[in-house]
Amino acid sequence: MNETISSSRRIFLQQAAGLGLAPLASLAQPAEDREAPPLSVVCLGGHPDDPESGCGGTLARFAQAGHRVTIIYLTRGEAGIPGKSAAEAADIRSREAIAACALLTARPVFAGQVDGDTVINNDWVVRLGGLIAAEKPDILLTHWPVDSHKDHQVASLLSIQAWMRTAEKFRLYFFEVCTGEQTLIFHPTDYVDISAQQELKRQAVYCHRSQDPPGIYACGHQSMEDFRGREAGVKAAEGFVQLRGKAQEISLGL
């Protein structure tokens, strides 16, 4: 790369890192390196363990860089423990989520929907949009909408509505879980190197003891981290798809 191209690239990234068009990984840097205030990073997952397994490394990387990280759990996992009542399962899984958030340096928020019975309607578009808006997000991470789990789809669609109704004032990215079994036809636009956060992510996933953490990794998460790392040229990575809208198209000059 010649000096002129390299200089132009540096200028582009410096300008884009304010939020604009920079790759997600470049935003997960210390605020002082970006010459910008800390970011508010919000993750919306369908159940306890989804944010941790889908993008726990990225959330840890943002937190370690001094950014504010919030995890919103759409449900408390009420249907997720065989032999336990909904109330018992919700209590166990909420405590697991709180422990995982403590490891990731994230603040947990529980939205109040019910595992296995999630809905998207006008009321929840407004309620969930309000929860997200209260965090003043710069970045929102959520499920890919083409997913076999209905609760994941609901979380994704509510996130898309929140993004659209705020005139795309924050950046929206989708993460993957159990690709091939749950997340389908997922082709990343962005990668975040989680080589240094991979073990912390694993520890956060293992906080969810009721969900068989080895089984979570056996459904593909270890191979996903390895494969996305190969694609990105690093040891381990998480992949994301950014949803671009009119605001991004205008800024790109398209």
Coordinates of N, CA and C in Angstrom, one line a residue:
M1 N 0.9 -1.2 0.0 CA 0.0 0.0 0.0 C 0.9 1.2 0.0
N2 N 0.7 2.1 -1.0 CA 1.5 3.3 -1.0 C 1.1 4.3 0.0
E3 N 2.0 5.3 0.3 CA 1.8 6.2 1.4 C 0.5 7.0 1.2
T4 N 0.2 7.5 0.0 CA -1.0 8.3 -0.2 C -2.3 7.5 0.1
I5 N -2.3 6.2 -0.3 CA -3.5 5.4 0.0 C -3.6 5.2 1.5
S6 N -2.4 4.8 2.1 CA -2.4 4.6 3.5 C -2.9 5.8 4.3
S7 N -2.4 7.0 3.9 CA -2.8 8.2 4.6 C -4.3 8.5 4.5
S8 N -4.8 8.2 3.3 CA -6.3 8.4 3.0 C -7.1 7.5 3.9
R9 N -6.6 6.2 4.0 CA -7.3 5.2 4.8 C -7.3 5.6 6.2
R10 N -6.2 6.2 6.7 CA -6.2 6.6 8.2 C -7.2 7.7 8.4
I11 N -7.2 8.7 7.4 CA -8.1 9.8 7.6 C -9.6 9.3 7.6
F12 N -9.9 8.4 6.7 CA -11.2 7.8 6.6 C -11.6 7.2 7.9
L13 N -10.7 6.3 8.4 CA -11.1 5.6 9.7 C -11.2 6.6 10.8
Q14 N -10.4 7.6 10.9 CA -10.5 8.6 12.0 C -11.8 9.3 11.9
Q15 N -12.3 9.7 10.7 CA -13.5 10.4 10.5 C -14.7 9.4 10.8
A16 N -14.6 8.2 10.3 CA -15.7 7.2 10.5 C -15.8 6.8 11.9
A17 N -14.7 6.7 12.7 CA -14.8 6.2 14.0 C -15.6 7.0 15.0
G18 N -16.0 8.2 14.6 CA -16.9 9.0 15.4 C -18.2 8.2 15.6
L19 N -18.6 7.4 14.7 CA -19.6 6.4 14.6 C -19.8 5.9 13.2
G20 N -20.2 6.9 12.4 CA -20.4 6.7 10.9 C -20.2 5.4 10.3
L21 N -19.1 5.2 9.5 CA -19.0 4.0 8.6 C -17.9 3.1 9.1
A22 N -17.3 3.3 10.2 CA -16.1 2.5 10.6 C -16.6 1.1 10.8
P23 N -15.7 0.1 10.5 CA -16.0 -1.3 10.9 C -16.3 -1.4 12.4
L24 N -17.1 -2.4 12.7 CA -17.4 -2.6 14.1 C -16.2 -2.8 15.0
A25 N -15.2 -3.5 14.5 CA -14.0 -3.8 15.3 C -13.3 -2.5 15.6
S26 N -13.3 -1.5 14.7 CA -12.5 -0.3 15.0 C -13.2 0.5 16.0
L27 N -14.5 0.3 16.3 CA -15.2 1.0 17.3 C -14.9 0.5 18.7
A28 N -14.5 -0.8 18.7 CA -14.2 -1.5 20.0 C -12.8 -1.2 20.5
Q29 N -12.4 0.1 20.4 CA -11.1 0.6 20.9 C -11.3 1.5 22.0
P30 N -10.3 1.7 22.9 CA -10.5 2.7 23.9 C -10.9 4.1 23.4
A31 N -11.8 4.7 24.1 CA -12.3 6.0 23.7 C -11.2 7.0 23.4
E32 N -10.1 7.0 24.2 CA -9.1 8.0 24.0 C -8.3 7.7 22.7
D33 N -8.3 6.4 22.2 CA -7.6 6.1 21.0 C -8.5 6.6 19.8
R34 N -9.8 6.6 20.0 CA -10.7 7.0 19.0 C -10.9 8.5 19.0
E35 N -10.4 9.2 20.0 CA -10.6 10.6 20.2 C -12.1 11.0 20.2
A36 N -12.8 10.2 21.0 CA -14.3 10.3 21.0 C -14.8 9.9 22.4
P37 N -16.0 10.3 22.8 CA -16.5 9.8 24.1 C -16.7 8.3 24.1
P38 N -16.8 7.7 25.3 CA -17.2 6.3 25.3 C -18.5 6.0 24.7
L39 N -18.7 4.8 24.1 CA -19.9 4.5 23.4 C -20.8 3.8 24.4
S40 N -22.1 3.8 24.0 CA -23.1 3.0 24.7 C -23.5 1.8 23.8
V41 N -23.1 0.6 24.2 CA -23.3 -0.6 23.5 C -24.4 -1.4 24.1
V42 N -25.4 -1.7 23.4 CA -26.6 -2.5 23.9 C -26.7 -3.8 23.1
C43 N -27.0 -4.8 23.8 CA -27.3 -6.1 23.2 C -28.6 -6.6 23.6
L44 N -29.5 -7.0 22.7 CA -30.8 -7.6 23.0 C -30.8 -9.0 22.6
G45 N -31.0 -9.9 23.5 CA -31.0 -11.3 23.3 C -32.4 -11.9 23.7
G46 N -32.8 -13.0 23.1 CA -34.0 -13.6 23.4 C -34.1 -14.2 24.8
H47 N -33.0 -14.8 25.2 CA -33.0 -15.5 26.5 C -31.6 -15.3 27.2
P48 N -31.5 -15.5 28.5 CA -30.2 -15.6 29.1 C -29.4 -16.7 28.4
D49 N -28.2 -16.4 28.1 CA -27.1 -17.1 27.4 C -27.0 -16.8 26.0
D50 N -28.1 -16.2 25.3 CA -28.0 -15.8 23.9 C -26.9 -14.7 23.7
P51 N -27.0 -13.6 24.4 CA -26.0 -12.6 24.1 C -24.5 -13.1 24.4
E52 N -24.4 -13.9 25.5 CA -23.1 -14.4 25.9 C -22.5 -15.3 24.8
S53 N -23.3 -16.2 24.3 CA -22.8 -17.2 23.3 C -22.7 -16.5 21.9
G54 N -23.6 -15.6 21.6 CA -23.6 -15.0 20.3 C -22.5 -13.9 20.1
C55 N -22.3 -13.1 21.1 CA -21.4 -12.0 21.0 C -20.7 -11.6 22.3
G56 N -20.5 -12.6 23.2 CA -19.9 -12.3 24.5 C -18.5 -11.8 24.4
G57 N -17.8 -12.2 23.4 CA -16.4 -11.7 23.2 C -16.4 -10.3 22.8
T58 N -17.3 -9.9 21.9 CA -17.3 -8.5 21.5 C -17.8 -7.6 22.6
L59 N -18.8 -8.1 23.4 CA -19.2 -7.3 24.5 C -18.1 -7.1 25.5
A60 N -17.4 -8.1 25.8 CA -16.2 -8.0 26.7 C -15.2 -7.1 26.2
R61 N -14.9 -7.1 24.9 CA -13.9 -6.2 24.3 C -14.4 -4.8 24.4
F62 N -15.6 -4.5 24.2 CA -16.1 -3.1 24.3 C -16.0 -2.6 25.8
A63 N -16.4 -3.5 26.7 CA -16.3 -3.2 28.1 C -14.9 -2.9 28.6
Q64 N -14.0 -3.8 28.1 CA -12.6 -3.6 28.5 C -12.0 -2.3 27.9
A65 N -12.5 -1.9 26.8 CA -12.0 -0.6 26.2 C -12.7 0.6 26.9
G66 N -13.5 0.4 27.9 CA -14.1 1.5 28.6 C -15.4 2.0 28.2
H67 N -16.0 1.2 27.3 CA -17.4 1.6 26.8 C -18.4 1.0 27.7
R68 N -19.6 1.6 27.7 CA -20.7 1.2 28.6 C -21.5 0.1 27.8
V69 N -21.7 -1.1 28.5 CA -22.3 -2.2 27.9 C -23.6 -2.6 28.7
T70 N -24.7 -2.7 28.0 CA -25.9 -3.2 28.6 C -26.5 -4.3 27.8
I71 N -26.9 -5.4 28.6 CA -27.5 -6.5 27.9 C -29.0 -6.5 28.3
I72 N -29.9 -6.5 27.3 CA -31.3 -6.6 27.6 C -31.7 -8.0 27.2
Y73 N -32.3 -8.7 28.2 CA -32.8 -10.1 28.0 C -34.3 -10.0 27.7
L74 N -34.8 -10.4 26.6 CA -36.2 -10.3 26.3 C -37.0 -11.1 27.2
T75 N -36.5 -12.3 27.6 CA -37.2 -13.1 28.6 C -36.2 -13.5 29.7
R76 N -36.8 -14.2 30.7 CA -35.9 -14.7 31.7 C -35.6 -16.2 31.6
G77 N -36.0 -16.8 30.4 CA -35.8 -18.2 30.2 C -36.7 -19.1 31.0
E78 N -38.0 -18.7 31.1 CA -38.9 -19.4 31.9 C -39.2 -20.9 31.5
A79 N -39.0 -21.1 30.2 CA -39.3 -22.5 29.7 C -38.0 -23.3 29.5
G80 N -36.9 -22.8 30.0 CA -35.6 -23.4 29.7 C -35.1 -24.5 30.6
I81 N -35.8 -24.9 31.6 CA -35.2 -25.9 32.5 C -36.3 -27.0 32.7
P82 N -36.1 -28.2 32.1 CA -37.1 -29.2 32.3 C -37.2 -29.6 33.8
G83 N -38.5 -29.8 34.2 CA -38.8 -30.2 35.5 C -38.9 -29.0 36.5
K84 N -38.6 -27.8 36.0 CA -38.8 -26.6 36.9 C -40.0 -25.8 36.4
S85 N -40.7 -25.2 37.4 CA -41.7 -24.3 37.0 C -41.2 -23.1 36.4
A86 N -42.1 -22.3 35.7 CA -41.6 -21.1 35.0 C -41.0 -20.2 36.0
A87 N -41.6 -20.0 37.2 CA -41.0 -19.1 38.2 C -39.6 -19.6 38.7
E88 N -39.5 -20.9 38.9 CA -38.2 -21.4 39.3 C -37.1 -21.3 38.3
A89 N -37.5 -21.6 37.0 CA -36.5 -21.4 35.9 C -36.1 -20.0 35.7
A90 N -37.1 -19.1 35.8 CA -36.8 -17.7 35.7 C -35.8 -17.2 36.7
D91 N -36.0 -17.6 38.0 CA -35.1 -17.2 39.1 C -33.7 -17.7 38.8
I92 N -33.6 -19.0 38.5 CA -32.3 -19.6 38.3 C -31.6 -18.9 37.1
R93 N -32.3 -18.8 36.0 CA -31.6 -18.3 34.8 C -31.3 -16.8 34.9
S94 N -32.2 -16.0 35.7 CA -31.9 -14.6 35.9 C -30.6 -14.5 36.7
R95 N -30.4 -15.3 37.7 CA -29.2 -15.2 38.5 C -28.0 -15.6 37.7
E96 N -28.1 -16.6 36.8 CA -27.0 -17.0 35.9 C -26.7 -15.8 35.0
A97 N -27.7 -15.1 34.5 CA -27.4 -14.0 33.6 C -26.7 -12.8 34.3
I98 N -27.1 -12.6 35.5 CA -26.5 -11.5 36.3 C -25.0 -11.9 36.6
A99 N -24.8 -13.1 36.9 CA -23.4 -13.6 37.1 C -22.5 -13.4 35.8
A100 N -23.1 -13.8 34.7 CA -22.4 -13.6 33.4 C -22.1 -12.1 33.1
C101 N -23.1 -11.3 33.4 CA -22.9 -9.9 33.1 C -21.8 -9.3 34.0
A102 N -21.7 -9.8 35.2 CA -20.7 -9.3 36.1 C -19.3 -9.6 35.5
L103 N -19.2 -10.8 34.9 CA -17.9 -11.2 34.3 C -17.6 -10.3 33.1
L104 N -18.6 -10.0 32.3 CA -18.4 -9.2 31.1 C -18.4 -7.7 31.4
T105 N -18.7 -7.3 32.6 CA -18.8 -5.9 33.0 C -19.9 -5.2 32.2
A106 N -21.1 -5.9 32.2 CA -22.2 -5.4 31.5 C -23.4 -5.3 32.5
R107 N -24.3 -4.4 32.2 CA -25.5 -4.2 33.1 C -26.6 -5.0 32.6
P108 N -27.3 -5.9 33.4 CA -28.4 -6.6 32.9 C -29.7 -5.9 33.0
V109 N -30.6 -6.0 32.0 CA -31.9 -5.5 32.0 C -32.8 -6.6 31.5
F110 N -33.9 -6.8 32.2 CA -34.9 -7.8 31.8 C -36.2 -7.2 31.3
A111 N -36.5 -7.4 30.0 CA -37.6 -6.7 29.4 C -39.0 -7.1 29.8
G112 N -39.1 -8.4 30.2 CA -40.4 -8.8 30.8 C -41.3 -9.7 29.9
Q113 N -40.8 -10.1 28.7 CA -41.6 -11.1 28.0 C -41.3 -12.5 28.5
V114 N -42.1 -13.5 28.0 CA -42.0 -14.8 28.6 C -41.5 -15.8 27.5
D115 N -40.5 -16.6 28.0 CA -39.8 -17.6 27.1 C -40.8 -18.5 26.5
G116 N -40.7 -18.6 25.2 CA -41.6 -19.5 24.4 C -43.0 -18.9 24.1
D117 N -43.2 -17.7 24.6 CA -44.5 -17.1 24.3 C -44.3 -15.6 24.0
T118 N -43.2 -15.3 23.3 CA -42.9 -13.9 23.0 C -43.8 -13.4 21.9
V119 N -44.0 -12.1 21.9 CA -44.9 -11.5 20.9 C -44.3 -10.2 20.3
I120 N -44.7 -9.9 19.1 CA -44.4 -8.6 18.6 C -45.7 -7.9 18.2
N121 N -46.1 -6.9 18.9 CA -47.3 -6.1 18.6 C -47.0 -4.6 18.9
N122 N -48.0 -3.8 18.7 CA -47.8 -2.4 18.8 C -47.3 -2.0 20.2
D123 N -47.9 -2.7 21.2 CA -47.5 -2.4 22.6 C -46.0 -2.7 22.8
W124 N -45.6 -3.8 22.4 CA -44.2 -4.2 22.6 C -43.2 -3.5 21.7
V125 N -43.6 -3.0 20.6 CA -42.8 -2.2 19.8 C -42.5 -0.9 20.6
V126 N -43.5 -0.3 21.2 CA -43.3 0.9 22.0 C -42.5 0.6 23.3
R127 N -42.9 -0.5 24.0 CA -42.2 -0.8 25.2 C -40.7 -1.1 25.1
L128 N -40.4 -2.0 24.1 CA -39.0 -2.4 23.9 C -38.3 -1.2 23.3
G129 N -38.9 -0.4 22.4 CA -38.2 0.8 21.9 C -37.8 1.7 23.0
G130 N -38.7 1.9 24.0 CA -38.4 2.7 25.1 C -37.3 2.2 26.0
L131 N -37.2 0.9 26.2 CA -36.1 0.3 26.9 C -34.7 0.6 26.2
I132 N -34.7 0.4 24.9 CA -33.5 0.6 24.1 C -33.2 2.1 24.1
A133 N -34.2 3.0 23.9 CA -33.9 4.4 23.8 C -33.3 4.9 25.2
A134 N -33.8 4.3 26.3 CA -33.3 4.8 27.6 C -31.8 4.6 27.8
E135 N -31.2 3.7 27.0 CA -29.8 3.4 27.1 C -29.0 4.3 26.2
K136 N -29.7 5.1 25.4 CA -29.0 6.0 24.4 C -27.9 5.3 23.6
P137 N -28.3 4.2 22.9 CA -27.3 3.4 22.3 C -26.6 4.1 21.1
D138 N -25.3 3.8 21.0 CA -24.6 4.1 19.7 C -24.6 2.9 18.8
I139 N -24.6 1.7 19.5 CA -24.6 0.4 18.8 C -25.6 -0.5 19.4
L140 N -26.4 -1.2 18.6 CA -27.2 -2.3 19.1 C -26.9 -3.6 18.4
L141 N -26.7 -4.6 19.2 CA -26.4 -6.0 18.7 C -27.6 -6.9 19.0
T142 N -28.1 -7.6 18.1 CA -29.2 -8.5 18.3 C -29.2 -9.7 17.4
H143 N -30.2 -10.6 17.5 CA -30.3 -11.8 16.7 C -30.5 -11.5 15.2
W144 N -30.0 -12.4 14.4 CA -30.3 -12.4 13.0 C -31.8 -12.8 12.8
P145 N -32.5 -12.1 12.0 CA -34.0 -12.3 11.9 C -34.3 -13.7 11.2
V146 N -33.4 -14.3 10.4 CA -33.6 -15.6 9.8 C -33.1 -16.6 10.8
D147 N -33.9 -17.0 11.7 CA -33.5 -17.9 12.8 C -34.6 -18.8 13.1
S148 N -34.3 -20.1 13.4 CA -35.3 -21.1 13.6 C -36.1 -20.9 14.9
H149 N -35.5 -20.1 15.9 CA -36.2 -19.9 17.2 C -37.1 -18.7 17.1
K150 N -38.4 -18.8 17.4 CA -39.3 -17.7 17.3 C -38.9 -16.6 18.3
D151 N -38.4 -16.9 19.5 CA -38.1 -15.8 20.4 C -36.9 -15.0 19.8
H152 N -36.0 -15.6 19.1 CA -34.9 -14.9 18.5 C -35.4 -14.0 17.4
Q153 N -36.4 -14.5 16.6 CA -37.0 -13.6 15.6 C -37.7 -12.4 16.2
V154 N -38.4 -12.6 17.3 CA -39.1 -11.5 17.9 C -38.1 -10.5 18.4
A155 N -37.0 -10.9 19.1 CA -36.0 -10.0 19.5 C -35.5 -9.2 18.4
S156 N -35.2 -9.8 17.3 CA -34.6 -9.2 16.1 C -35.6 -8.2 15.5
L157 N -36.9 -8.6 15.3 CA -37.8 -7.7 14.7 C -38.1 -6.4 15.6
L158 N -38.2 -6.7 16.9 CA -38.4 -5.5 17.8 C -37.2 -4.6 17.7
S159 N -36.0 -5.1 17.6 CA -34.8 -4.3 17.4 C -34.8 -3.5 16.1
I160 N -35.3 -4.1 15.1 CA -35.3 -3.4 13.8 C -36.4 -2.3 13.9
Q161 N -37.5 -2.5 14.5 CA -38.5 -1.5 14.7 C -37.9 -0.3 15.5
A162 N -37.2 -0.6 16.5 CA -36.6 0.5 17.4 C -35.6 1.3 16.5
W163 N -34.8 0.6 15.7 CA -33.8 1.3 14.9 C -34.5 2.2 13.8
M164 N -35.6 1.7 13.2 CA -36.3 2.5 12.2 C -37.0 3.7 12.8
R165 N -37.6 3.5 14.0 CA -38.4 4.5 14.6 C -37.5 5.6 15.3
T166 N -36.2 5.4 15.3 CA -35.3 6.5 15.8 C -34.5 7.1 14.7
A167 N -35.1 6.9 13.4 CA -34.4 7.4 12.2 C -33.0 6.9 12.1
E168 N -32.7 5.7 12.6 CA -31.4 5.0 12.4 C -30.3 5.8 13.1
K169 N -30.6 6.3 14.3 CA -29.6 7.1 15.0 C -28.6 6.3 15.7
F170 N -28.7 5.0 15.7 CA -27.7 4.1 16.2 C -27.4 3.0 15.1
R171 N -26.3 2.4 15.3 CA -25.9 1.3 14.3 C -26.4 0.0 14.8
L172 N -27.0 -0.8 13.9 CA -27.6 -2.1 14.2 C -26.9 -3.2 13.6
Y173 N -26.5 -4.2 14.4 CA -25.7 -5.3 13.9 C -26.5 -6.6 14.4
F174 N -26.4 -7.6 13.6 CA -27.0 -8.9 14.0 C -25.8 -9.9 14.3
F175 N -26.0 -10.7 15.3 CA -25.0 -11.8 15.6 C -25.7 -13.2 15.3
E176 N -24.9 -14.2 15.4 CA -25.3 -15.5 15.1 C -25.2 -16.5 16.3
V177 N -26.1 -17.4 16.3 CA -26.1 -18.5 17.4 C -26.4 -19.8 16.7
C178 N -25.6 -20.8 17.1 CA -25.8 -22.2 16.5 C -26.0 -22.1 15.0
T179 N -25.1 -21.5 14.3 CA -25.3 -21.3 12.9 C -25.5 -22.7 12.2
G180 N -26.5 -22.8 11.3 CA -26.8 -24.0 10.6 C -27.9 -24.7 11.3
E181 N -28.1 -24.6 12.6 CA -29.2 -25.1 13.4 C -30.3 -24.1 13.7
Q182 N -29.8 -22.9 14.1 CA -30.7 -21.8 14.5 C -30.5 -20.7 13.5
T183 N -29.4 -20.0 13.5 CA -29.1 -18.9 12.6 C -28.9 -19.5 11.2
L184 N -29.6 -19.0 10.2 CA -29.5 -19.5 8.8 C -29.1 -18.4 7.9
I185 N -28.5 -18.9 6.8 CA -28.0 -18.0 5.7 C -27.3 -16.7 6.2
F186 N -26.4 -16.9 7.0 CA -25.7 -15.7 7.7 C -24.4 -15.5 7.0
H187 N -24.1 -14.3 6.5 CA -22.9 -14.0 5.8 C -22.4 -12.7 6.4
P188 N -21.4 -12.7 7.3 CA -20.9 -11.5 8.0 C -20.5 -10.4 7.1
T189 N -20.8 -9.2 7.5 CA -20.2 -8.0 6.9 C -19.1 -7.4 7.8
D190 N -19.0 -7.8 9.0 CA -18.0 -7.3 10.0 C -17.6 -8.4 10.9
Y191 N -16.3 -8.3 11.3 CA -15.7 -9.3 12.2 C -15.1 -8.5 13.4
V192 N -15.1 -9.1 14.5 CA -14.4 -8.6 15.7 C -13.5 -9.7 16.2
D193 N -12.2 -9.3 16.3 CA -11.2 -10.3 16.9 C -11.5 -10.4 18.4
I194 N -11.8 -11.6 18.8 CA -12.0 -11.9 20.2 C -10.9 -12.8 20.8
S195 N -9.8 -12.9 20.1 CA -8.7 -13.8 20.6 C -8.4 -13.6 22.0
A196 N -8.3 -12.3 22.4 CA -8.0 -12.0 23.8 C -9.1 -12.1 24.8
Q197 N -10.3 -12.2 24.3 CA -11.5 -12.3 25.1 C -12.2 -13.7 25.0
Q198 N -11.6 -14.6 24.3 CA -12.3 -15.9 24.0 C -12.5 -16.6 25.3
E199 N -11.5 -16.6 26.2 CA -11.7 -17.4 27.5 C -12.7 -16.7 28.4
L200 N -12.7 -15.4 28.4 CA -13.7 -14.7 29.3 C -15.1 -14.9 28.7
K201 N -15.3 -15.0 27.4 CA -16.6 -15.3 26.8 C -17.0 -16.7 27.3
R202 N -16.1 -17.7 27.2 CA -16.4 -19.0 27.7 C -16.8 -19.1 29.1
Q203 N -16.1 -18.3 30.0 CA -16.5 -18.3 31.4 C -17.9 -17.7 31.6
A204 N -18.3 -16.7 30.8 CA -19.6 -16.1 30.8 C -20.7 -17.1 30.4
V205 N -20.4 -17.8 29.3 CA -21.3 -18.9 28.9 C -21.5 -19.9 29.9
Y206 N -20.4 -20.3 30.6 CA -20.4 -21.3 31.6 C -21.1 -20.9 32.9
C207 N -21.4 -19.6 33.0 CA -22.3 -19.1 34.1 C -23.7 -19.7 34.0
H208 N -24.1 -20.1 32.8 CA -25.4 -20.6 32.5 C -25.4 -22.1 32.7
R209 N -25.2 -22.5 33.9 CA -25.0 -23.9 34.2 C -26.2 -24.7 33.9
S210 N -27.4 -24.1 34.0 CA -28.7 -24.9 33.8 C -28.9 -25.2 32.3
Q211 N -28.1 -24.5 31.4 CA -28.3 -24.7 30.0 C -27.2 -25.6 29.3
D212 N -26.5 -26.4 30.1 CA -25.5 -27.3 29.6 C -24.5 -26.6 28.7
P213 N -23.6 -25.8 29.3 CA -22.6 -25.0 28.6 C -21.8 -25.8 27.5
P214 N -21.4 -27.1 27.9 CA -20.7 -27.8 26.9 C -21.6 -28.1 25.6
G215 N -22.9 -28.2 25.9 CA -23.8 -28.4 24.8 C -23.9 -27.2 23.9
I216 N -23.8 -26.0 24.6 CA -23.9 -24.8 23.8 C -22.7 -24.7 22.8
Y217 N -21.5 -25.1 23.3 CA -20.4 -25.0 22.5 C -20.4 -26.2 21.4
A218 N -21.0 -27.3 21.8 CA -21.1 -28.4 20.9 C -22.0 -28.1 19.7
C219 N -22.9 -27.2 19.9 CA -23.9 -26.9 18.8 C -23.2 -26.0 17.8
G220 N -22.0 -25.7 18.0 CA -21.2 -25.0 16.9 C -20.5 -23.7 17.3
H221 N -20.6 -23.3 18.6 CA -20.0 -22.0 18.9 C -18.5 -22.0 18.9
Q222 N -17.9 -23.1 19.3 CA -16.4 -23.2 19.2 C -16.0 -23.1 17.7
S223 N -16.6 -23.9 16.9 CA -16.2 -23.9 15.5 C -16.6 -22.6 14.8
M224 N -17.6 -21.9 15.3 CA -17.9 -20.6 14.7 C -16.8 -19.6 15.0
E225 N -16.4 -19.6 16.3 CA -15.3 -18.7 16.6 C -14.0 -19.0 15.8
D226 N -13.7 -20.3 15.7 CA -12.5 -20.7 14.9 C -12.7 -20.3 13.4
F227 N -13.9 -20.6 12.8 CA -14.1 -20.3 11.4 C -14.1 -18.8 11.1
R228 N -14.8 -18.1 11.9 CA -14.8 -16.6 11.7 C -13.4 -16.0 11.9
G229 N -12.7 -16.6 12.8 CA -11.3 -16.2 13.0 C -10.5 -16.4 11.7
R230 N -10.7 -17.6 11.1 CA -10.0 -17.9 9.8 C -10.4 -16.9 8.8
E231 N -11.7 -16.6 8.7 CA -12.1 -15.6 7.7 C -11.5 -14.2 7.9
A232 N -11.3 -13.9 9.2 CA -10.8 -12.6 9.6 C -9.2 -12.5 9.7
G233 N -8.6 -13.7 9.6 CA -7.2 -13.8 9.7 C -6.7 -13.7 11.1
V234 N -7.5 -14.1 12.1 CA -7.0 -14.1 13.5 C -7.4 -15.4 14.2
K235 N -7.0 -15.5 15.4 CA -7.2 -16.8 16.1 C -8.7 -17.1 16.3
A236 N -9.5 -16.1 16.8 CA -10.9 -16.3 17.0 C -11.6 -15.0 16.8
A237 N -12.8 -15.1 16.2 CA -13.6 -13.9 15.9 C -15.1 -14.2 16.0
E238 N -15.8 -13.1 16.1 CA -17.3 -13.2 16.0 C -17.7 -12.4 14.8
G239 N -18.7 -12.9 14.1 CA -19.1 -12.3 12.8 C -20.5 -11.6 13.1
F240 N -20.7 -10.5 12.3 CA -21.9 -9.7 12.4 C -22.3 -9.3 11.0
V241 N -23.6 -9.0 10.9 CA -24.2 -8.4 9.7 C -24.7 -7.0 10.1
Q242 N -24.3 -6.0 9.4 CA -24.8 -4.6 9.7 C -26.0 -4.4 8.8
L243 N -27.1 -3.9 9.4 CA -28.2 -3.4 8.7 C -28.0 -2.0 8.3
R244 N -28.0 -1.7 7.0 CA -27.8 -0.3 6.5 C -29.1 0.2 6.0
G245 N -29.3 1.5 6.3 CA -30.6 2.1 5.8 C -30.3 3.4 5.1
K246 N -31.3 4.2 5.0 CA -31.2 5.4 4.2 C -30.0 6.3 4.7
A247 N -29.9 6.4 6.0 CA -28.9 7.3 6.6 C -27.5 6.9 6.1
Q248 N -27.3 5.6 6.1 CA -26.0 5.0 5.7 C -25.8 5.2 4.2
E249 N -26.8 5.0 3.5 CA -26.7 5.1 2.0 C -26.3 6.6 1.6
I250 N -27.0 7.5 2.3 CA -26.7 8.9 2.0 C -25.2 9.3 2.3
S251 N -24.8 8.8 3.5 CA -23.4 9.1 3.9 C -22.4 8.4 3.0
L252 N -22.8 7.3 2.4 CA -21.9 6.6 1.5 C -21.9 7.3 0.1
G253 N -22.9 8.2 -0.1 CA -23.0 8.8 -1.4 C -23.7 7.9 -2.5
L254 N -24.5 6.9 -2.0 CA -25.1 6.0 -2.9 C -26.5 6.5 -3.3

